[in-house]
Amino acid sequence: MGKVIVIGGGAAGMMAALAAAEKGCRVCLIEKNEKLGKKLFITGKGRCNVTNAGDMETLFANVRANGKFLYSAFYGYDNRRVMDFLEGAGCRLKTERGDRVFPLSDHSSDVISAFARELKRRGVEILLNTEAKSLILGKDESIVEGVRLSGGRQVHGNMCVVCTGGLSYSSTGSTGDGYGFAKEAGHQVVGQRPGLVPFNAREEWCGRLMGLSLKNVSLRLVCGGRETYQGFGEMLFTHFGVSGPLVLSASSHYESGQGAVLYIDLKPALTAEQLDKRLLRDFDENKNKRFGNALGGLFPMKLIPVMVELSGIRSDKKVNEITKEERRRFGELIKAVPLTVKGLRGYEEAIITRGGVCVKEINPSTMESKKVKGLYFAGEVLDVDALTGGFNLQIAWSTGHLAGSCAGAHSAAEGQPGGAGTSVS
């Protein structure tokens, strides 16, 4: 019987271990943390957006890097199969706005518990508090034979699946270990950078709005004079700039070194003409009030002083004294509040890591290395990423399942009489 070693007990790793075990081989899952799914536990603010219920076109449309590479993975184990698996494993699900799928309980721990039960049922050996230090390669480094652990111990097997994640949220164990394993095996690692991460803004008034959440707004990102992103949804002001789902998605379209500006449309449901009529009506109803006291129907209270300041209209100016030109400029401001981008926040605030193991050196039909036989990669360690909404976890489930299935099938075949055989830990 063959043996598959899976390094990393996150989303991709747990799925890979299960898929490999289903092929009838022994599986050893190595996790350096004290428990499985540590990063999964905090995703979606602890709710865990497990996937997106959209159609296949939606899945691919939300992949930012190397979508074509994921063709076999997505079609081999799509979002419906993920949902069916979790439901079957005792984790009931619900679908919310934007087709985002969550545990019915709103507890990510239920997702992890479902996997833990299935791993136990399948007889997967789990080594917690165990750190993989390097790969054991043989035959001119063209084949994997096992993994060296901290403390000098070795685990031997004829297949190895690397599911170690990226560099984001290092406190959960994502410290880029897999990039080192990939380089050991002769792989190119494409430049890593934070992904799905908040923006630092130059304007000091962002700090004054700290904690203010805006819903149903539109956001545009312009880099070097070219619009690279436009989206609709929710955003949040912070002491350093802006965050929230809309901003995190925009960050995947940020191009550094080109001068970037965010434009917030506070009233995206209204055209410029409709907004002007709305302003006329509001101004008429408050014509004897001061400008600063007449905007309660337009904006949250916390935002009003900032909008007055940005408008250039004196706060104490009577509404009936505001000129047509001032009203027009104010309408333009409402449709495009500018924020100057200073840059992105760091890995500690990034949901994912962009970049990773070069997919040109990975077989997309199996997730196996083209350089080292028996070595597979899955999940965030690869140079694939997507926008928010459950799409990155779907990448983890799909690539993990494909890598585990193929590794398990090959391992089982090699472990049969007449096969290549395997040494064990």
Short mmCIF file of C-alpha atoms in Angstrom, two decimals:
data_model
loop_
_atom_site.label_atom_id
_atom_site.label_comp_id
_atom_site.label_asym_id
_atom_site.label_seq_id
_atom_site.Cartn_x
_atom_site.Cartn_y
_atom_site.Cartn_z
CA MET A 1 0.00 0.00 0.00
CA GLY A 2 1.35 3.44 -0.93
CA LYS A 3 1.63 6.44 1.37
CA VAL A 4 0.83 10.10 0.71
CA ILE A 5 2.31 12.86 2.87
CA VAL A 6 0.34 16.11 3.00
CA ILE A 7 2.14 19.16 4.41
CA GLY A 8 -0.26 21.73 5.85
CA GLY A 9 -3.57 21.18 7.61
CA GLY A 10 -5.50 24.11 6.20
CA ALA A 11 -8.32 24.06 3.67
CA ALA A 12 -6.34 22.61 0.75
CA GLY A 13 -4.41 20.21 2.98
CA MET A 14 -7.44 18.71 4.71
CA MET A 15 -9.19 18.26 1.38
CA ALA A 16 -6.08 16.72 -0.21
CA ALA A 17 -5.68 14.27 2.68
CA LEU A 18 -9.30 13.15 2.40
CA ALA A 19 -9.15 12.80 -1.37
CA ALA A 20 -5.94 10.75 -1.14
CA ALA A 21 -7.40 8.49 1.57
CA GLU A 22 -10.40 7.78 -0.62
CA LYS A 23 -8.03 6.15 -3.11
CA GLY A 24 -7.13 3.46 -0.61
CA CYS A 25 -3.62 4.52 0.37
CA ARG A 26 -2.21 5.54 3.74
CA VAL A 27 -2.13 9.28 4.37
CA CYS A 28 -0.08 11.30 6.83
CA LEU A 29 -1.15 14.93 7.37
CA ILE A 30 1.54 17.16 8.90
CA GLU A 31 0.47 20.39 10.63
CA LYS A 32 2.85 22.62 12.60
CA ASN A 33 0.05 24.23 14.64
CA GLU A 34 -1.69 22.67 17.62
CA LYS A 35 -4.88 22.19 15.61
CA LEU A 36 -6.10 21.88 12.03
CA GLY A 37 -7.61 24.77 10.07
CA LYS A 38 -6.17 27.60 12.16
CA LYS A 39 -6.42 30.17 9.37
CA LEU A 40 -9.76 28.76 8.26
CA PHE A 41 -11.01 29.42 11.77
CA ILE A 42 -10.64 33.21 11.38
CA THR A 43 -11.79 33.58 7.77
CA GLY A 44 -14.89 35.65 7.14
CA LYS A 45 -14.58 37.18 10.63
CA GLY A 46 -14.97 33.72 12.08
CA ARG A 47 -17.95 32.80 9.90
CA CYS A 48 -15.99 31.12 7.07
CA ASN A 49 -17.28 31.93 3.59
CA VAL A 50 -16.73 28.35 2.36
CA THR A 51 -17.49 28.93 -1.32
CA ASN A 52 -19.63 30.87 -3.76
CA ALA A 53 -22.84 29.36 -5.14
CA GLY A 54 -22.54 31.12 -8.51
CA ASP A 55 -22.22 29.27 -11.80
CA MET A 56 -18.92 28.21 -13.32
CA GLU A 57 -18.69 31.40 -15.37
CA THR A 58 -18.91 33.39 -12.12
CA LEU A 59 -16.16 31.34 -10.51
CA PHE A 60 -13.75 31.93 -13.37
CA ALA A 61 -14.72 35.60 -13.68
CA ASN A 62 -13.61 36.18 -10.09
CA VAL A 63 -10.21 34.52 -10.46
CA ARG A 64 -7.53 37.19 -10.81
CA ALA A 65 -4.44 35.12 -11.61
CA ASN A 66 -4.12 32.10 -13.92
CA GLY A 67 -7.78 31.17 -14.23
CA LYS A 68 -7.16 28.80 -17.16
CA PHE A 69 -4.83 26.76 -14.96
CA LEU A 70 -7.80 25.97 -12.71
CA TYR A 71 -10.00 24.49 -15.44
CA SER A 72 -9.50 20.83 -14.47
CA ALA A 73 -9.58 21.58 -10.75
CA PHE A 74 -12.81 23.59 -10.86
CA TYR A 75 -14.66 21.21 -13.14
CA GLY A 76 -13.34 18.17 -11.27
CA TYR A 77 -14.54 19.39 -7.87
CA ASP A 78 -16.85 22.38 -8.18
CA ASN A 79 -18.75 24.45 -5.63
CA ARG A 80 -21.75 22.09 -5.66
CA ARG A 81 -19.56 19.16 -4.65
CA VAL A 82 -18.00 21.25 -1.86
CA MET A 83 -21.45 22.11 -0.52
CA ASP A 84 -22.68 18.51 -0.85
CA PHE A 85 -19.59 17.27 1.00
CA LEU A 86 -19.97 19.68 3.92
CA GLU A 87 -23.70 19.06 4.24
CA GLY A 88 -23.07 15.31 4.14
CA ALA A 89 -20.40 15.68 6.82
CA GLY A 90 -22.86 17.38 9.16
CA CYS A 91 -22.14 21.05 8.45
CA ARG A 92 -25.38 22.68 7.30
CA LEU A 93 -24.98 25.66 4.99
CA LYS A 94 -26.80 28.83 3.94
CA THR A 95 -26.40 31.20 0.99
CA GLU A 96 -26.33 34.96 1.50
CA ARG A 97 -26.05 38.09 -0.64
CA GLY A 98 -23.68 37.71 -3.57
CA ASP A 99 -24.12 33.91 -3.49
CA ARG A 100 -21.71 33.69 -0.55
CA VAL A 101 -22.04 30.36 1.25
CA PHE A 102 -21.59 30.12 5.04
CA PRO A 103 -22.19 27.52 7.75
CA LEU A 104 -25.78 27.84 8.96
CA SER A 105 -24.40 28.33 12.47
CA ASP A 106 -22.08 31.19 11.39
CA HIS A 107 -19.25 29.30 13.08
CA SER A 108 -16.13 28.38 11.09
CA SER A 109 -15.42 25.72 13.71
CA ASP A 110 -18.28 23.67 12.26
CA VAL A 111 -16.44 23.46 8.92
CA ILE A 112 -13.23 22.35 10.61
CA SER A 113 -15.10 19.82 12.76
CA ALA A 114 -16.71 18.33 9.65
CA PHE A 115 -13.30 17.76 8.10
CA ALA A 116 -11.86 16.41 11.35
CA ARG A 117 -14.63 13.80 11.56
CA GLU A 118 -14.11 12.70 7.96
CA LEU A 119 -10.32 12.55 8.34
CA LYS A 120 -10.74 10.33 11.40
CA ARG A 121 -13.28 8.15 9.60
CA ARG A 122 -10.86 7.69 6.70
CA GLY A 123 -8.01 6.75 9.04
CA VAL A 124 -5.75 9.68 8.13
CA GLU A 125 -2.72 9.93 10.43
CA ILE A 126 -2.50 13.50 11.74
CA LEU A 127 0.73 14.90 13.19
CA LEU A 128 0.01 18.15 15.04
CA ASN A 129 2.68 20.46 16.47
CA THR A 130 4.96 19.00 13.81
CA GLU A 131 6.96 21.18 11.45
CA ALA A 132 8.16 20.00 8.04
CA LYS A 133 11.65 21.38 7.42
CA SER A 134 12.59 20.07 3.97
CA LEU A 135 11.80 17.52 1.28
CA ILE A 136 13.67 14.25 0.88
CA LEU A 137 14.53 13.90 -2.80
CA GLY A 138 16.10 10.96 -4.56
CA LYS A 139 17.29 9.86 -8.02
CA ASP A 140 19.07 13.09 -8.99
CA GLU A 141 16.37 15.08 -7.17
CA SER A 142 13.79 13.99 -9.74
CA ILE A 143 11.56 12.10 -7.30
CA VAL A 144 10.22 12.81 -3.82
CA GLU A 145 10.79 10.18 -1.12
CA GLY A 146 9.59 11.92 2.03
CA VAL A 147 9.84 14.86 4.39
CA ARG A 148 12.33 15.85 7.09
CA LEU A 149 10.75 17.15 10.27
CA SER A 150 12.10 19.42 12.97
CA GLY A 151 14.04 17.40 15.52
CA GLY A 152 15.55 15.15 12.89
CA ARG A 153 12.66 12.75 12.35
CA GLN A 154 11.78 11.70 8.82
CA VAL A 155 8.51 10.63 7.26
CA HIS A 156 8.81 8.53 4.11
CA GLY A 157 6.25 8.14 1.35
CA ASN A 158 6.04 7.93 -2.40
CA MET A 159 3.87 11.06 -2.84
CA CYS A 160 3.93 14.49 -1.17
CA VAL A 161 1.33 17.27 -1.44
CA VAL A 162 2.45 20.75 -0.36
CA CYS A 163 -0.48 22.81 1.00
CA THR A 164 1.33 25.30 3.22
CA GLY A 165 -0.48 28.51 2.21
CA GLY A 166 1.22 31.85 1.69
CA LEU A 167 2.52 34.65 3.90
CA SER A 168 -0.69 36.29 5.10
CA TYR A 169 -1.67 35.96 8.78
CA SER A 170 1.67 34.49 9.83
CA SER A 171 0.27 33.99 13.35
CA THR A 172 -1.77 31.11 11.91
CA GLY A 173 1.36 29.40 10.60
CA SER A 174 1.39 30.87 7.10
CA THR A 175 5.07 31.72 6.93
CA GLY A 176 5.92 30.82 3.33
CA ASP A 177 7.37 27.37 4.07
CA GLY A 178 6.02 25.95 0.83
CA TYR A 179 7.97 28.44 -1.24
CA GLY A 180 11.15 26.98 0.23
CA PHE A 181 10.04 23.44 -0.57
CA ALA A 182 9.26 24.52 -4.14
CA LYS A 183 12.69 26.11 -4.58
CA GLU A 184 14.33 22.95 -3.17
CA ALA A 185 12.64 21.07 -5.98
CA GLY A 186 13.86 23.53 -8.62
CA HIS A 187 10.65 25.52 -8.99
CA GLN A 188 10.34 29.20 -9.74
CA VAL A 189 8.35 31.18 -7.16
CA VAL A 190 6.62 34.23 -8.67
CA GLY A 191 6.97 37.46 -6.65
CA GLN A 192 4.72 37.41 -3.60
CA ARG A 193 2.71 40.39 -2.36
CA PRO A 194 -0.25 40.98 -0.06
CA GLY A 195 -3.65 40.31 -1.63
CA LEU A 196 -7.19 41.27 -0.61
CA VAL A 197 -5.76 43.87 1.72
CA PRO A 198 -6.78 47.38 2.92
CA PHE A 199 -5.39 50.59 1.43
CA ASN A 200 -3.35 53.29 3.15
CA ALA A 201 -4.72 56.73 2.18
CA ARG A 202 -3.02 60.13 2.25
CA GLU A 203 -6.06 62.13 3.38
CA GLU A 204 -6.13 62.70 7.14
CA TRP A 205 -9.93 62.90 7.22
CA CYS A 206 -10.09 59.12 6.83
CA GLY A 207 -9.00 58.83 10.44
CA ARG A 208 -11.83 61.09 11.53
CA LEU A 209 -14.27 58.65 9.90
CA MET A 210 -12.71 55.59 11.55
CA GLY A 211 -15.34 52.91 12.10
CA LEU A 212 -17.83 54.34 9.60
CA SER A 213 -19.17 51.67 7.26
CA LEU A 214 -20.74 52.67 3.95
CA LYS A 215 -23.11 50.22 2.26
CA ASN A 216 -24.36 50.23 -1.32
CA VAL A 217 -21.65 52.52 -2.62
CA SER A 218 -19.62 52.27 -5.80
CA LEU A 219 -15.82 52.37 -5.86
CA ARG A 220 -13.43 53.03 -8.74
CA LEU A 221 -9.66 52.53 -8.66
CA VAL A 222 -7.59 54.57 -11.12
CA CYS A 223 -3.89 53.70 -11.45
CA GLY A 224 -1.66 55.89 -13.61
CA GLY A 225 -4.72 57.55 -15.11
CA ARG A 226 -6.30 54.22 -16.11
CA GLU A 227 -9.32 52.70 -14.40
CA THR A 228 -8.37 49.21 -13.19
CA TYR A 229 -11.37 48.39 -11.02
CA GLN A 230 -15.00 49.33 -10.49
CA GLY A 231 -17.29 47.64 -8.00
CA PHE A 232 -20.39 48.00 -5.85
CA GLY A 233 -20.82 47.03 -2.21
CA GLU A 234 -19.62 47.86 1.28
CA MET A 235 -16.52 49.65 2.56
CA LEU A 236 -15.10 50.79 5.88
CA PHE A 237 -13.04 53.79 6.97
CA THR A 238 -10.09 53.11 9.27
CA HIS A 239 -7.41 55.12 11.05
CA PHE A 240 -5.03 54.50 8.13
CA GLY A 241 -7.38 54.61 5.12
CA VAL A 242 -10.08 52.24 3.89
CA SER A 243 -11.01 48.56 4.16
CA GLY A 244 -14.09 46.37 3.72
CA PRO A 245 -15.13 43.88 0.99
CA LEU A 246 -15.22 46.45 -1.81
CA VAL A 247 -11.77 47.80 -0.98
CA LEU A 248 -10.23 44.34 -0.58
CA SER A 249 -11.41 43.38 -4.07
CA ALA A 250 -10.03 46.65 -5.46
CA SER A 251 -6.62 45.84 -3.95
CA SER A 252 -6.24 42.91 -6.34
CA HIS A 253 -6.30 45.44 -9.19
CA TYR A 254 -3.82 47.87 -7.63
CA GLU A 255 -0.71 48.66 -9.64
CA SER A 256 2.03 50.13 -7.48
CA GLY A 257 4.32 52.94 -8.55
CA GLN A 258 1.80 54.52 -10.92
CA GLY A 259 -0.05 56.96 -8.67
CA ALA A 260 -3.42 55.60 -7.64
CA VAL A 261 -6.68 57.27 -6.64
CA LEU A 262 -9.91 55.77 -5.28
CA TYR A 263 -13.20 57.44 -6.19
CA ILE A 264 -16.23 56.74 -4.00
CA ASP A 265 -19.70 57.21 -5.51
CA LEU A 266 -21.94 57.78 -2.49
CA LYS A 267 -25.15 57.70 -4.57
CA PRO A 268 -24.55 55.12 -7.34
CA ALA A 269 -28.27 54.55 -7.88
CA LEU A 270 -28.68 58.14 -9.10
CA THR A 271 -27.43 59.67 -12.33
CA ALA A 272 -25.83 63.10 -12.14
CA GLU A 273 -29.11 64.63 -13.34
CA GLN A 274 -31.18 62.69 -10.80
CA LEU A 275 -28.80 63.63 -8.03
CA ASP A 276 -29.05 67.31 -8.94
CA LYS A 277 -32.84 67.09 -8.70
CA ARG A 278 -32.48 65.40 -5.32
CA LEU A 279 -30.18 68.19 -4.14
CA LEU A 280 -32.61 70.82 -5.39
CA ARG A 281 -35.42 69.17 -3.46
CA ASP A 282 -33.39 68.80 -0.27
CA PHE A 283 -32.07 72.34 -0.51
CA ASP A 284 -35.58 73.69 -1.05
CA GLU A 285 -36.82 71.87 2.06
CA ASN A 286 -33.94 73.30 4.10
CA LYS A 287 -33.52 76.67 2.37
CA ASN A 288 -33.33 78.65 5.61
CA LYS A 289 -30.85 76.32 7.28
CA ARG A 290 -27.09 76.53 7.26
CA PHE A 291 -25.43 74.23 4.73
CA GLY A 292 -23.76 72.12 7.41
CA ASN A 293 -27.12 71.45 9.07
CA ALA A 294 -29.02 70.58 5.90
CA LEU A 295 -27.37 67.31 4.83
CA GLY A 296 -28.84 64.83 7.31
CA GLY A 297 -30.97 63.23 4.61
CA LEU A 298 -27.98 62.64 2.34
CA PHE A 299 -25.19 61.23 4.49
CA PRO A 300 -24.45 59.56 7.83
CA MET A 301 -23.88 62.20 10.52
CA LYS A 302 -20.20 61.33 10.88
CA LEU A 303 -19.60 61.95 7.18
CA ILE A 304 -21.31 65.38 6.97
CA PRO A 305 -18.43 67.55 8.30
CA VAL A 306 -16.01 65.90 5.89
CA MET A 307 -18.31 66.38 2.90
CA VAL A 308 -18.81 70.05 3.84
CA GLU A 309 -15.06 70.51 4.10
CA LEU A 310 -14.39 68.82 0.74
CA SER A 311 -17.15 70.82 -0.96
CA GLY A 312 -15.46 74.15 -0.37
CA ILE A 313 -18.81 75.61 0.69
CA ARG A 314 -18.83 77.36 4.07
CA SER A 315 -20.66 75.32 6.71
CA ASP A 316 -22.54 78.41 7.93
CA LYS A 317 -23.66 79.51 4.47
CA LYS A 318 -27.44 79.61 4.13
CA VAL A 319 -28.74 76.95 1.77
CA ASN A 320 -30.74 79.51 -0.23
CA GLU A 321 -27.48 81.34 -0.94
CA ILE A 322 -25.73 78.36 -2.53
CA THR A 323 -25.16 79.00 -6.23
CA LYS A 324 -26.05 76.66 -9.06
CA GLU A 325 -22.32 76.17 -9.75
CA GLU A 326 -21.62 75.28 -6.12
CA ARG A 327 -24.49 72.79 -6.18
CA ARG A 328 -23.17 71.25 -9.41
CA ARG A 329 -19.66 70.83 -7.95
CA PHE A 330 -21.14 69.34 -4.79
CA GLY A 331 -23.03 66.81 -6.90
CA GLU A 332 -19.81 65.89 -8.70
CA LEU A 333 -18.09 65.39 -5.34
CA ILE A 334 -20.86 63.07 -4.12
CA LYS A 335 -20.42 60.95 -7.25
CA ALA A 336 -16.62 60.81 -6.95
CA VAL A 337 -15.13 61.45 -3.50
CA PRO A 338 -11.37 61.16 -4.12
CA LEU A 339 -8.90 59.29 -1.92
CA THR A 340 -5.18 59.25 -2.71
CA VAL A 341 -3.67 55.79 -2.30
CA LYS A 342 -0.32 55.65 -0.49
CA GLY A 343 -0.03 51.88 -0.81
CA LEU A 344 -1.28 48.59 0.56
CA ARG A 345 -1.23 47.33 4.12
CA GLY A 346 1.03 44.39 4.98
CA TYR A 347 0.68 40.61 5.11
CA GLU A 348 -0.69 40.67 8.66
CA GLU A 349 -3.86 42.32 7.31
CA ALA A 350 -3.97 40.53 3.96
CA ILE A 351 -6.52 37.77 3.48
CA ILE A 352 -4.33 36.02 0.90
CA THR A 353 -0.88 36.12 -0.67
CA ARG A 354 -0.68 36.86 -4.35
CA GLY A 355 2.04 35.15 -6.38
CA GLY A 356 3.54 31.77 -5.48
CA VAL A 357 4.74 28.61 -7.19
CA CYS A 358 4.83 29.18 -10.95
CA VAL A 359 1.89 27.33 -12.49
CA LYS A 360 3.77 26.79 -15.77
CA GLU A 361 5.82 24.20 -13.87
CA ILE A 362 2.75 22.38 -12.51
CA ASN A 363 0.55 19.95 -14.47
CA PRO A 364 -2.93 21.54 -14.33
CA SER A 365 -4.62 18.17 -14.84
CA THR A 366 -3.05 16.65 -11.70
CA MET A 367 -1.33 19.47 -9.70
CA GLU A 368 1.88 17.41 -9.93
CA SER A 369 5.26 19.07 -10.37
CA LYS A 370 6.70 18.83 -13.86
CA LYS A 371 10.16 18.72 -12.29
CA VAL A 372 9.87 16.20 -9.44
CA LYS A 373 7.82 13.00 -9.66
CA GLY A 374 5.37 12.52 -6.82
CA LEU A 375 5.46 16.15 -5.67
CA TYR A 376 2.17 18.07 -5.78
CA PHE A 377 1.11 21.60 -4.86
CA ALA A 378 -2.35 22.91 -3.94
CA GLY A 379 -4.04 26.00 -2.56
CA GLU A 380 -2.59 29.40 -1.78
CA VAL A 381 1.02 28.28 -2.22
CA LEU A 382 0.35 28.35 -6.00
CA ASP A 383 0.33 31.51 -8.12
CA VAL A 384 -3.48 31.61 -8.25
CA ASP A 385 -5.83 33.99 -6.46
CA ALA A 386 -9.32 35.41 -6.66
CA LEU A 387 -11.55 38.18 -5.35
CA THR A 388 -13.53 38.02 -2.10
CA GLY A 389 -16.77 36.05 -1.91
CA GLY A 390 -15.68 32.45 -1.25
CA PHE A 391 -13.66 32.11 -4.45
CA ASN A 392 -10.24 31.65 -2.81
CA LEU A 393 -11.51 28.84 -0.60
CA GLN A 394 -13.04 27.22 -3.69
CA ILE A 395 -9.56 27.31 -5.26
CA ALA A 396 -8.21 25.58 -2.15
CA TRP A 397 -10.92 22.88 -2.13
CA SER A 398 -10.66 22.23 -5.90
CA THR A 399 -6.86 22.13 -6.18
CA GLY A 400 -6.56 20.19 -2.92
CA HIS A 401 -9.03 17.57 -4.09
CA LEU A 402 -7.35 17.21 -7.49
CA ALA A 403 -3.84 16.96 -6.00
CA GLY A 404 -4.94 14.51 -3.31
CA SER A 405 -6.92 12.33 -5.70
CA CYS A 406 -4.08 12.07 -8.21
CA ALA A 407 -1.41 11.58 -5.54
CA GLY A 408 -3.55 8.93 -3.84
CA ALA A 409 -4.24 7.05 -7.06
CA HIS A 410 -0.56 7.05 -8.07
CA SER A 411 0.58 6.11 -4.57
CA ALA A 412 -1.85 3.22 -4.35
CA ALA A 413 -0.78 1.95 -7.77
CA GLU A 414 2.92 2.13 -6.91
CA GLY A 415 2.29 0.33 -3.63
CA GLN A 416 0.74 -2.71 -5.32
CA PRO A 417 2.81 -5.85 -6.02
CA GLY A 418 5.07 -5.06 -8.94
CA GLY A 419 4.83 -1.31 -8.22
CA ALA A 420 7.59 1.00 -7.04
CA GLY A 421 6.90 0.39 -3.33
CA THR A 422 7.37 2.80 -0.45
CA SER A 423 9.23 3.14 2.84
CA VAL A 424 7.27 4.34 5.84
CA SER A 425 7.94 6.60 8.80
#
